[in-house]
Coordinates of C-alpha atoms and ligand atoms in Angstrom, one line a residue:
Chain Y
M28 CA 0.0 0.0 0.0
S29 CA 2.2 2.8 -1.2
E30 CA 0.6 6.2 -0.7
T31 CA 1.3 9.2 -2.9
V32 CA 1.3 12.9 -2.0
E33 CA -1.5 13.4 -4.4
G34 CA -3.6 10.6 -2.9
V35 CA -3.0 11.8 0.7
S36 CA -3.7 15.4 -0.3
A37 CA -7.0 14.4 -1.9
L38 CA -7.9 12.6 1.3
I39 CA -7.1 15.6 3.4
I40 CA -9.1 17.9 1.2
Q41 CA -12.1 15.5 1.3
K42 CA -11.8 15.5 5.1
L43 CA -11.6 19.3 5.2
L44 CA -14.6 19.7 3.0
S45 CA -16.7 17.8 5.5
N46 CA -16.4 20.9 7.7
P47 CA -19.0 23.3 6.4
K48 CA -16.9 26.3 7.5
V49 CA -14.1 25.5 5.1
P50 CA -14.2 27.3 1.7
R51 CA -15.4 25.0 -1.1
D52 CA -12.7 25.8 -3.6
I53 CA -9.6 24.6 -1.8
N54 CA -6.7 22.7 -3.4
G55 CA -3.3 21.3 -2.3
D56 CA -1.6 24.6 -2.5
C57 CA -3.9 26.3 0.0
K58 CA -2.2 27.5 3.2
I59 CA -3.9 25.9 6.1
M60 CA -3.8 28.8 8.5
E61 CA -4.1 31.7 6.2
D62 CA -6.4 30.4 3.5
L63 CA -8.6 28.2 5.7
A64 CA -8.5 30.6 8.6
F65 CA -7.5 27.8 11.0
D66 CA -5.9 28.9 14.3
S67 CA -3.1 26.8 15.8
L68 CA -5.5 24.8 17.9
A69 CA -7.7 24.0 14.9
V70 CA -4.7 22.8 13.0
M71 CA -3.6 20.5 15.8
N72 CA -7.1 19.1 16.2
F73 CA -7.4 18.5 12.4
V74 CA -4.0 16.8 12.4
M75 CA -5.3 14.5 15.1
E76 CA -8.2 13.4 12.9
V77 CA -5.9 12.8 10.0
E78 CA -3.6 10.7 12.2
D79 CA -6.7 8.5 13.0
S80 CA -7.9 8.2 9.4
L81 CA -4.4 7.4 8.1
D82 CA -3.2 5.5 11.1
V83 CA 0.0 7.6 11.4
S84 CA 1.7 9.6 14.2
V85 CA 2.5 13.2 13.2
P86 CA 4.7 14.7 16.0
L87 CA 3.9 18.3 16.8
D88 CA 7.4 19.5 16.0
K89 CA 6.8 18.5 12.4
L90 CA 3.9 21.0 12.1
A91 CA 6.2 24.0 12.4
D92 CA 7.4 23.4 8.8
I93 CA 3.9 22.7 7.3
R94 CA 2.1 25.6 5.6
T95 CA 0.0 24.0 2.8
I96 CA -2.2 21.0 2.5
N97 CA 0.4 19.4 0.2
D98 CA 3.1 20.0 2.8
L99 CA 1.1 18.1 5.3
A100 CA 0.5 15.3 2.7
A101 CA 4.2 15.1 1.9
C102 CA 5.0 14.9 5.6
I103 CA 2.6 12.1 6.1
V104 CA 3.9 10.1 3.1
D105 CA 7.4 10.6 4.5
L106 CA 6.4 9.4 8.0
K107 CA 4.6 6.4 6.6
S108 CA 7.5 5.3 4.4
K109 CA 9.8 5.4 7.5
G110 CA 7.3 3.5 9.6
Chain D
M2 CA 11.0 47.4 5.2
A3 CA 8.9 44.8 7.2
S4 CA 7.6 45.8 10.6
L5 CA 8.1 43.5 13.5
F6 CA 4.6 44.4 14.5
S7 CA 2.8 43.6 11.3
K8 CA 2.0 40.2 12.8
Y9 CA 0.1 42.0 15.6
E10 CA -2.4 43.5 13.2
G11 CA -4.8 40.6 13.6
L12 CA -4.5 40.7 17.4
A13 CA -5.0 44.5 17.4
G14 CA -8.2 44.0 15.5
S15 CA -9.5 41.3 17.8
L16 CA -8.7 43.2 20.9
G17 CA -10.3 46.3 19.5
A18 CA -13.4 44.3 18.8
V19 CA -13.5 42.9 22.3
V20 CA -13.1 46.4 23.9
A21 CA -15.7 47.9 21.5
A22 CA -18.2 45.1 22.4
G23 CA -17.9 45.6 26.1
G24 CA -16.4 49.0 26.9
R25 CA -13.2 47.8 28.6
N26 CA -10.2 45.5 28.1
P27 CA -10.9 42.3 30.0
F28 CA -7.2 41.5 30.1
A29 CA -6.3 44.7 31.9
V30 CA -8.4 44.6 35.0
V31 CA -6.7 46.1 38.0
I32 CA -7.5 45.0 41.5
E33 CA -6.9 48.3 43.2
K34 CA -6.9 46.8 46.7
P35 CA -7.6 43.4 48.0
L36 CA -9.9 43.8 51.1
S37 CA -9.9 40.1 51.9
S38 CA -9.4 36.8 50.0
T39 CA -12.9 37.2 48.6
V40 CA -13.4 40.9 48.0
G41 CA -11.3 43.4 46.1
V42 CA -11.7 47.0 45.0
I43 CA -12.0 47.2 41.2
E44 CA -12.9 50.5 39.4
G45 CA -13.5 51.9 42.9
R46 CA -16.2 49.3 43.7
E47 CA -16.1 46.5 46.2
T48 CA -16.2 43.4 44.0
L49 CA -16.7 39.7 44.8
L50 CA -13.7 37.7 43.6
F51 CA -14.8 34.5 41.7
G52 CA -11.8 34.1 39.5
T53 CA -8.6 34.1 41.5
N54 CA -7.6 30.4 42.0
N55 CA -7.1 31.3 45.6
Y56 CA -8.9 28.1 46.6
L57 CA -8.2 28.0 50.3
G58 CA -8.0 31.8 50.7
L59 CA -4.4 31.5 51.9
S60 CA -3.1 34.5 50.0
Q61 CA -4.3 36.5 53.0
S62 CA -3.2 34.0 55.7
V63 CA -2.0 35.9 58.8
R64 CA 0.4 33.1 59.6
A65 CA 2.0 33.3 56.1
I66 CA 2.2 37.1 56.3
K67 CA 4.0 37.0 59.7
A68 CA 6.4 34.3 58.4
A69 CA 7.2 36.4 55.3
Q70 CA 7.9 39.4 57.5
A71 CA 10.2 37.5 59.8
A72 CA 12.1 35.9 56.9
A73 CA 12.6 39.2 55.2
E74 CA 14.0 40.7 58.4
A75 CA 16.2 37.7 59.0
C76 CA 17.4 36.9 55.5
G77 CA 16.6 39.9 53.3
V78 CA 14.2 40.3 50.4
G79 CA 16.0 38.4 47.6
T80 CA 18.6 35.7 46.9
T81 CA 20.1 37.4 43.8
G82 CA 21.0 34.1 42.2
S83 CA 20.0 30.8 40.8
R84 CA 19.4 27.6 42.8
I85 CA 22.6 26.1 41.5
A86 CA 24.8 29.1 42.4
N87 CA 24.2 31.4 45.3
G88 CA 20.4 31.1 45.3
T89 CA 19.9 28.2 47.7
Q90 CA 19.5 29.2 51.4
S91 CA 18.6 26.8 54.2
L92 CA 15.0 27.9 53.8
H93 CA 14.9 26.6 50.2
R94 CA 16.1 23.1 51.3
Q95 CA 13.7 23.1 54.3
L96 CA 10.8 23.9 52.0
E97 CA 11.8 21.1 49.6
R98 CA 12.0 18.7 52.5
K99 CA 8.6 19.8 53.7
I100 CA 7.0 19.4 50.2
A101 CA 8.6 16.0 49.7
D102 CA 7.4 14.8 53.1
F103 CA 3.9 16.1 52.5
F104 CA 3.8 14.0 49.3
H105 CA 5.7 11.0 51.0
R106 CA 8.3 11.3 48.2
R107 CA 12.0 11.0 48.2
D108 CA 12.8 14.5 47.0
A109 CA 11.4 17.7 45.7
M110 CA 12.6 20.5 43.5
V111 CA 11.3 24.0 44.0
F112 CA 11.1 26.3 41.0
S113 CA 10.4 30.1 40.8
T114 CA 7.0 29.5 39.2
G115 CA 4.6 26.7 38.4
Y116 CA 5.1 27.6 34.7
Q117 CA 8.8 27.0 35.1
A118 CA 8.3 23.7 36.9
N119 CA 6.4 22.3 33.9
L120 CA 8.8 23.9 31.4
G121 CA 11.8 22.6 33.4
M122 CA 10.6 19.1 34.2
I123 CA 9.2 18.3 30.7
S124 CA 12.2 19.6 28.8
A125 CA 14.7 18.0 31.1
L126 CA 13.0 14.6 31.2
A127 CA 12.0 14.1 27.5
G128 CA 15.0 14.1 25.2
K129 CA 15.7 13.6 21.5
D130 CA 15.0 9.9 21.4
D131 CA 12.0 10.0 23.6
Y132 CA 8.2 10.5 23.1
L133 CA 6.1 13.0 25.0
L134 CA 2.3 12.3 25.0
L135 CA 0.2 15.3 26.0
D136 CA -3.4 15.6 26.7
A137 CA -4.9 17.8 24.0
D138 CA -6.2 20.4 26.5
S139 CA -2.9 20.8 28.3
H140 CA -1.9 24.1 29.9
A141 CA 0.4 26.4 27.9
S142 CA 3.3 25.6 30.3
I143 CA 3.1 22.0 29.3
Y144 CA 3.0 22.8 25.5
D145 CA 5.9 25.2 26.0
G146 CA 7.9 22.5 27.9
S147 CA 7.3 20.2 25.0
R148 CA 8.8 22.9 22.6
L149 CA 11.8 23.3 24.8
S150 CA 12.4 19.6 24.8
A151 CA 13.8 17.8 21.8
A152 CA 11.3 14.9 22.1
Q153 CA 8.7 13.9 19.5
V154 CA 5.4 15.2 20.8
I155 CA 2.1 13.5 20.3
R156 CA -1.3 14.8 21.5
F157 CA -4.1 12.5 22.6
R158 CA -7.8 13.3 23.0
H159 CA -8.6 15.1 26.2
N160 CA -9.2 12.9 29.3
D161 CA -9.3 9.8 27.0
P162 CA -7.1 6.9 28.3
D163 CA -8.1 4.6 25.4
D164 CA -7.0 7.2 22.9
L165 CA -3.7 7.5 24.7
Y166 CA -3.3 3.7 24.6
K167 CA -4.1 3.7 20.9
R168 CA -1.6 6.4 20.1
I169 CA 1.2 4.8 22.1
K170 CA 0.6 1.5 20.3
R171 CA 0.6 3.4 16.9
L172 CA 4.1 4.7 17.6
D173 CA 5.3 1.2 17.4
A174 CA 8.3 2.1 19.4
P175 CA 8.3 -0.4 22.3
D176 CA 11.8 0.4 23.3
A177 CA 11.6 4.2 23.3
A178 CA 11.1 6.0 26.6
K179 CA 7.7 7.7 26.8
L180 CA 6.4 10.4 29.2
V181 CA 2.7 10.9 29.5
V182 CA 1.6 14.3 30.9
V183 CA -1.9 15.0 32.3
E184 CA -3.4 17.5 34.7
G185 CA -5.4 16.7 37.9
I186 CA -8.0 19.4 37.3
Y187 CA -8.0 21.3 34.0
S188 CA -7.7 25.0 34.6
M189 CA -10.2 26.2 32.0
T190 CA -13.0 23.7 32.4
G191 CA -12.6 22.2 35.8
N192 CA -12.6 18.7 34.2
V193 CA -11.0 16.1 36.4
A194 CA -8.6 13.6 34.8
P195 CA -9.3 9.9 35.2
V196 CA -5.9 9.4 36.7
A197 CA -6.4 5.8 37.7
E198 CA -7.1 4.8 34.1
F199 CA -4.1 6.8 32.8
A200 CA -2.0 5.0 35.4
A201 CA -3.2 1.7 34.1
V202 CA -2.2 2.6 30.5
K203 CA 1.2 3.8 31.8
K204 CA 1.8 0.5 33.5
E205 CA 0.6 -1.6 30.5
T206 CA 2.8 0.4 28.1
G207 CA 5.8 0.9 30.3
A208 CA 5.6 4.7 30.0
Y209 CA 6.3 7.3 32.7
L210 CA 3.5 9.4 34.1
L211 CA 3.7 13.1 35.1
V212 CA 0.6 14.7 36.7
D213 CA 0.4 18.5 37.0
E214 CA -1.7 19.0 40.1
A215 CA -1.6 22.8 39.8
H216 CA -5.4 23.1 40.5
S217 CA -5.9 19.9 42.5
F218 CA -3.1 20.3 45.1
G219 CA -4.8 21.2 48.4
V220 CA -8.1 20.6 46.7
L221 CA -8.5 16.8 45.9
G222 CA -7.6 13.8 48.0
E223 CA -8.1 13.2 51.7
H224 CA -4.9 15.1 52.6
G225 CA -4.9 17.5 49.6
R226 CA -2.2 15.6 47.6
G227 CA -4.3 15.9 44.5
S228 CA -6.0 13.7 41.9
A229 CA -3.5 10.8 42.3
E230 CA -4.3 10.6 46.0
A231 CA -8.0 10.9 45.4
E232 CA -7.9 7.9 43.0
G233 CA -5.4 5.9 45.1
V234 CA -2.7 5.7 42.4
E235 CA 0.1 7.8 43.8
A236 CA 2.5 4.9 43.5
D237 CA 2.1 4.8 39.8
V238 CA 2.7 8.5 39.3
D239 CA 6.5 9.1 38.6
F240 CA 6.4 12.9 38.9
I241 CA 4.0 15.3 40.4
V242 CA 4.3 18.9 39.4
G243 CA 2.4 21.7 41.0
T244 CA 2.3 25.3 42.0
F245 CA 2.2 27.4 45.2
S246 CA 0.3 30.1 43.4
K247 CA -3.2 28.7 43.8
S248 CA -4.1 26.7 47.0
L249 CA -1.1 28.0 49.0
G250 CA -1.7 31.6 47.8
T251 CA 2.0 32.5 47.2
V252 CA 4.1 31.9 44.1
G253 CA 6.5 29.2 43.0
G254 CA 6.4 25.7 41.6
Y255 CA 7.6 22.2 42.5
C256 CA 8.2 18.7 41.3
V257 CA 8.2 15.7 43.7
S258 CA 9.4 12.2 42.8
D259 CA 10.9 9.0 44.1
H260 CA 13.3 8.8 41.3
P261 CA 16.8 9.4 42.7
E262 CA 17.9 11.0 39.4
L263 CA 16.0 14.2 40.4
E264 CA 19.3 15.3 41.9
L265 CA 20.8 15.1 38.5
V266 CA 17.8 16.8 36.8
R267 CA 18.8 19.9 38.9
L268 CA 21.9 20.2 36.7
N269 CA 20.1 19.7 33.4
C270 CA 17.1 21.9 33.7
R271 CA 17.3 25.3 32.2
P272 CA 14.3 26.9 33.8
Y273 CA 15.7 25.8 37.2
M274 CA 19.3 26.8 36.5
F275 CA 19.1 30.0 34.6
T276 CA 16.8 32.1 36.8
A277 CA 16.9 33.6 40.3
S278 CA 15.5 31.5 43.1
L279 CA 12.4 32.6 45.1
P280 CA 13.1 35.2 47.8
P281 CA 13.2 34.1 51.5
E282 CA 9.9 35.8 52.3
V283 CA 8.1 33.8 49.6
I284 CA 9.7 30.5 50.7
A285 CA 8.8 31.2 54.4
A286 CA 5.2 32.2 53.5
T287 CA 4.8 29.1 51.4
A288 CA 6.0 26.8 54.2
A289 CA 3.6 28.5 56.6
A290 CA 0.7 28.2 54.2
L291 CA 1.5 24.5 53.7
E292 CA 1.4 24.0 57.5
E293 CA -1.9 25.9 57.7
M294 CA -3.3 23.8 54.9
Q295 CA -2.3 20.6 56.7
E296 CA -3.7 21.7 60.0
H297 CA -7.0 22.7 58.5
P298 CA -8.5 19.9 56.4
E299 CA -11.9 21.5 57.0
L300 CA -10.9 24.2 54.5
R301 CA -11.0 21.5 51.8
A302 CA -14.5 20.3 52.9
Q303 CA -15.8 23.9 52.9
L304 CA -14.3 24.5 49.4
M305 CA -16.2 21.5 48.0
D306 CA -19.4 22.5 49.7
N307 CA -19.0 26.0 48.2
A308 CA -18.3 24.6 44.8
A309 CA -21.4 22.4 45.0
R310 CA -23.5 25.5 46.1
L311 CA -22.3 27.6 43.1
H312 CA -22.6 24.8 40.7
A313 CA -26.2 23.9 41.8
G314 CA -27.1 27.5 41.5
F315 CA -25.9 27.7 37.9
V316 CA -27.8 24.6 37.0
R317 CA -30.9 26.1 38.7
L318 CA -30.5 29.3 36.7
G319 CA -30.3 27.3 33.5
L320 CA -26.7 28.3 32.7
N321 CA -24.5 25.7 31.0
A322 CA -22.0 24.9 33.8
S323 CA -19.3 22.2 33.7
Q324 CA -20.7 18.8 34.3
R325 CA -18.4 17.8 37.2
V326 CA -18.5 19.8 40.4
S327 CA -15.0 21.1 41.1
P328 CA -13.7 24.4 42.4
V329 CA -13.2 25.5 38.8
I330 CA -16.7 26.0 37.3
A331 CA -16.9 27.2 33.7
V332 CA -20.1 28.6 32.4
T333 CA -20.1 28.0 28.6
L334 CA -21.9 30.5 26.4
E335 CA -22.7 30.0 22.8
T336 CA -21.2 33.1 21.2
V337 CA -18.5 35.6 21.9
E338 CA -21.2 38.3 21.2
Q339 CA -23.0 37.0 24.4
A340 CA -19.9 36.4 26.5
I341 CA -18.2 39.9 26.2
P342 CA -21.2 42.0 27.3
M343 CA -22.1 39.5 30.0
W344 CA -18.6 39.5 31.5
N345 CA -18.6 43.3 31.5
R346 CA -22.1 43.4 33.1
L347 CA -21.0 41.0 35.8
L348 CA -18.1 43.3 36.7
E349 CA -20.3 46.3 36.7
L350 CA -22.7 44.5 39.1
G351 CA -19.9 43.5 41.3
V352 CA -18.6 40.0 40.4
Y353 CA -15.1 39.3 38.9
V354 CA -14.7 36.1 36.9
N355 CA -12.3 35.2 34.1
L356 CA -13.3 35.7 30.5
S357 CA -11.9 33.0 28.3
L358 CA -12.2 33.4 24.5
P359 CA -11.5 30.9 21.7
P360 CA -8.9 29.7 20.7
A361 CA -7.9 29.6 24.4
T362 CA -10.9 27.5 25.1
P363 CA -11.2 23.8 24.3
D364 CA -14.3 23.7 22.0
S365 CA -14.3 27.1 20.4
R366 CA -17.0 28.5 22.6
P367 CA -16.4 31.2 25.1
L368 CA -16.3 30.6 28.9
L369 CA -17.0 32.6 32.0
R370 CA -14.6 30.8 34.2
C371 CA -15.3 30.9 37.9
S372 CA -13.1 29.7 40.7
V373 CA -14.5 29.1 44.2
M374 CA -12.8 29.6 47.5
A375 CA -13.2 27.9 50.9
T376 CA -13.5 31.5 52.3
H377 CA -16.5 32.5 50.3
T378 CA -19.6 32.7 52.5
A379 CA -22.9 31.2 51.4
A380 CA -24.3 34.7 51.2
Q381 CA -21.5 35.7 48.8
I382 CA -22.2 32.7 46.6
D383 CA -25.9 33.5 46.5
Q384 CA -25.2 37.1 45.7
A385 CA -22.9 36.1 42.9
L386 CA -25.7 33.8 41.5
E387 CA -28.2 36.6 41.7
I388 CA -25.8 38.9 39.8
F389 CA -25.3 36.2 37.1
R390 CA -29.1 36.0 36.7
Q391 CA -29.3 39.8 36.4
A392 CA -26.4 40.0 34.0
A393 CA -27.8 37.2 31.8
E394 CA -31.2 39.1 31.7
D395 CA -29.5 42.4 30.9
C396 CA -27.5 40.9 28.1
N397 CA -30.3 38.8 26.6
V398 CA -28.4 35.5 27.3
P399 CA -31.1 32.8 27.2
L400 CA -31.5 30.8 30.4
S401 CA -32.8 27.4 29.5
A402 CA -34.0 26.5 33.0
K403 CA -33.4 22.8 32.4
E404 CA -32.7 20.6 35.4
T405 CA -29.6 18.8 34.0
A406 CA -28.2 16.1 36.2
A407 CA -25.0 17.4 37.8
Ligands
PLP20 C1 -2.4 23.5 34.8 C2 -1.5 24.6 35.2 N1 -0.2 24.3 35.2 C3 0.7 25.2 35.6 C4 0.4 26.6 35.8 C5 1.4 27.6 36.1 O1 1.5 28.0 37.4 P1 2.0 29.4 37.9 O2 0.9 30.4 37.5 O3 2.2 29.2 39.3 O4 3.3 29.7 37.2 C6 -1.0 26.9 35.8 C7 -1.5 28.2 36.1 O5 -1.1 29.3 35.6 C8 -1.9 25.9 35.4 O6 -3.2 26.2 35.3

């Protein structure tokens, strides 16, 4: 089961869209805090949900480098390939 | 050229909106004069204090005041140095012995604040190859400690031992050292941690457990040793961290443990090593307050009775109060547009509580956070409840007079 950045990114977008407050026209290049108006707590809570759907651990220190949805997807693919 | 302050534009806008909605800055309240543990002068008015964390009222303890005066006369007003240099006087060691004995532990470290105790212990314990597992609703000092540490940090769902277990298993790192951090009573909501269940997960997974008893020290447990005593699992808690700034009414933090390596942690703990130690008068006042707390267990019983009285009153009024009765009672409102005027109206009518706005609240709704004291009288509690009713009415906050089970 090899996951691609595109695949994980699509999954994240699908998850985000289930929240009615998120703009409908998001894509992988959207900045999570700026474009989606997520505060730091909302980001951490969202990452927790992604951890559960993808069965992966995303340490908080990794979040510092993540700005876009694709960054998050790339980070998860990287973590999964190491696991 | 970029301004250092451009990042403050959003904050300036939010603060401006808060002030505009209520007429004052809720984060700049001045207590002009404390008249007792329960009453202070604010804006020239005598105001009931229901947001000071002074659970046992000991900030005004005559015994602690006298001890502080005597210590200042005997030893001066400051140590001018860190604990590992010239900042340890006999008083500091005596207090550490007293705290360790109180908790029946091998040793104690005293820090200059509770914030630094968390910052120091978490960063010193969890290193590069280790995992830190934090409750999602942890206090800022715990999050900051995790940032100062080099460990990999994983959050688990608030007060959910099963979720902690799942996340530890998911790490798939059976050999790595793991430190789990929970709080006895959560400062914003008053939620109490299921410490016995967390202790069971810790044992099953071979992790270490640190409990921050900041709000539960002096409050929970037959002797006031906190949530671990209340649930009978002290032996499974590796480190208890706490503060003197709430139930003891002074300032300072501590960590107690049976691990002999605590002596070495003193030499590898930046928030302990690189800051001045507490002044003699604070150490002496803290020791006196601890004695007073130990000699007066009835303060704890009174505190719980008072908490129950305030909580029952909120339920009767139809306000959405925390489910569990504890000395921290948060009233949840639906919108910030309700919370800001109501908080201001409460202050005008003579009750001070804490206003907590998202994102500093757990579920993105605003809180009117109240803390109860053993020294509140029944009449003061009833008066505060009447003022809550009046303020809700004046601000059109709906009261759904539902009799929810407490
Ligand atoms: C849970 C918790 N831990 C630690 C602290 C820090 O304590 P202090 O204010 O004494 O530095 C606080 C309170 O501020 C707290 O609520």
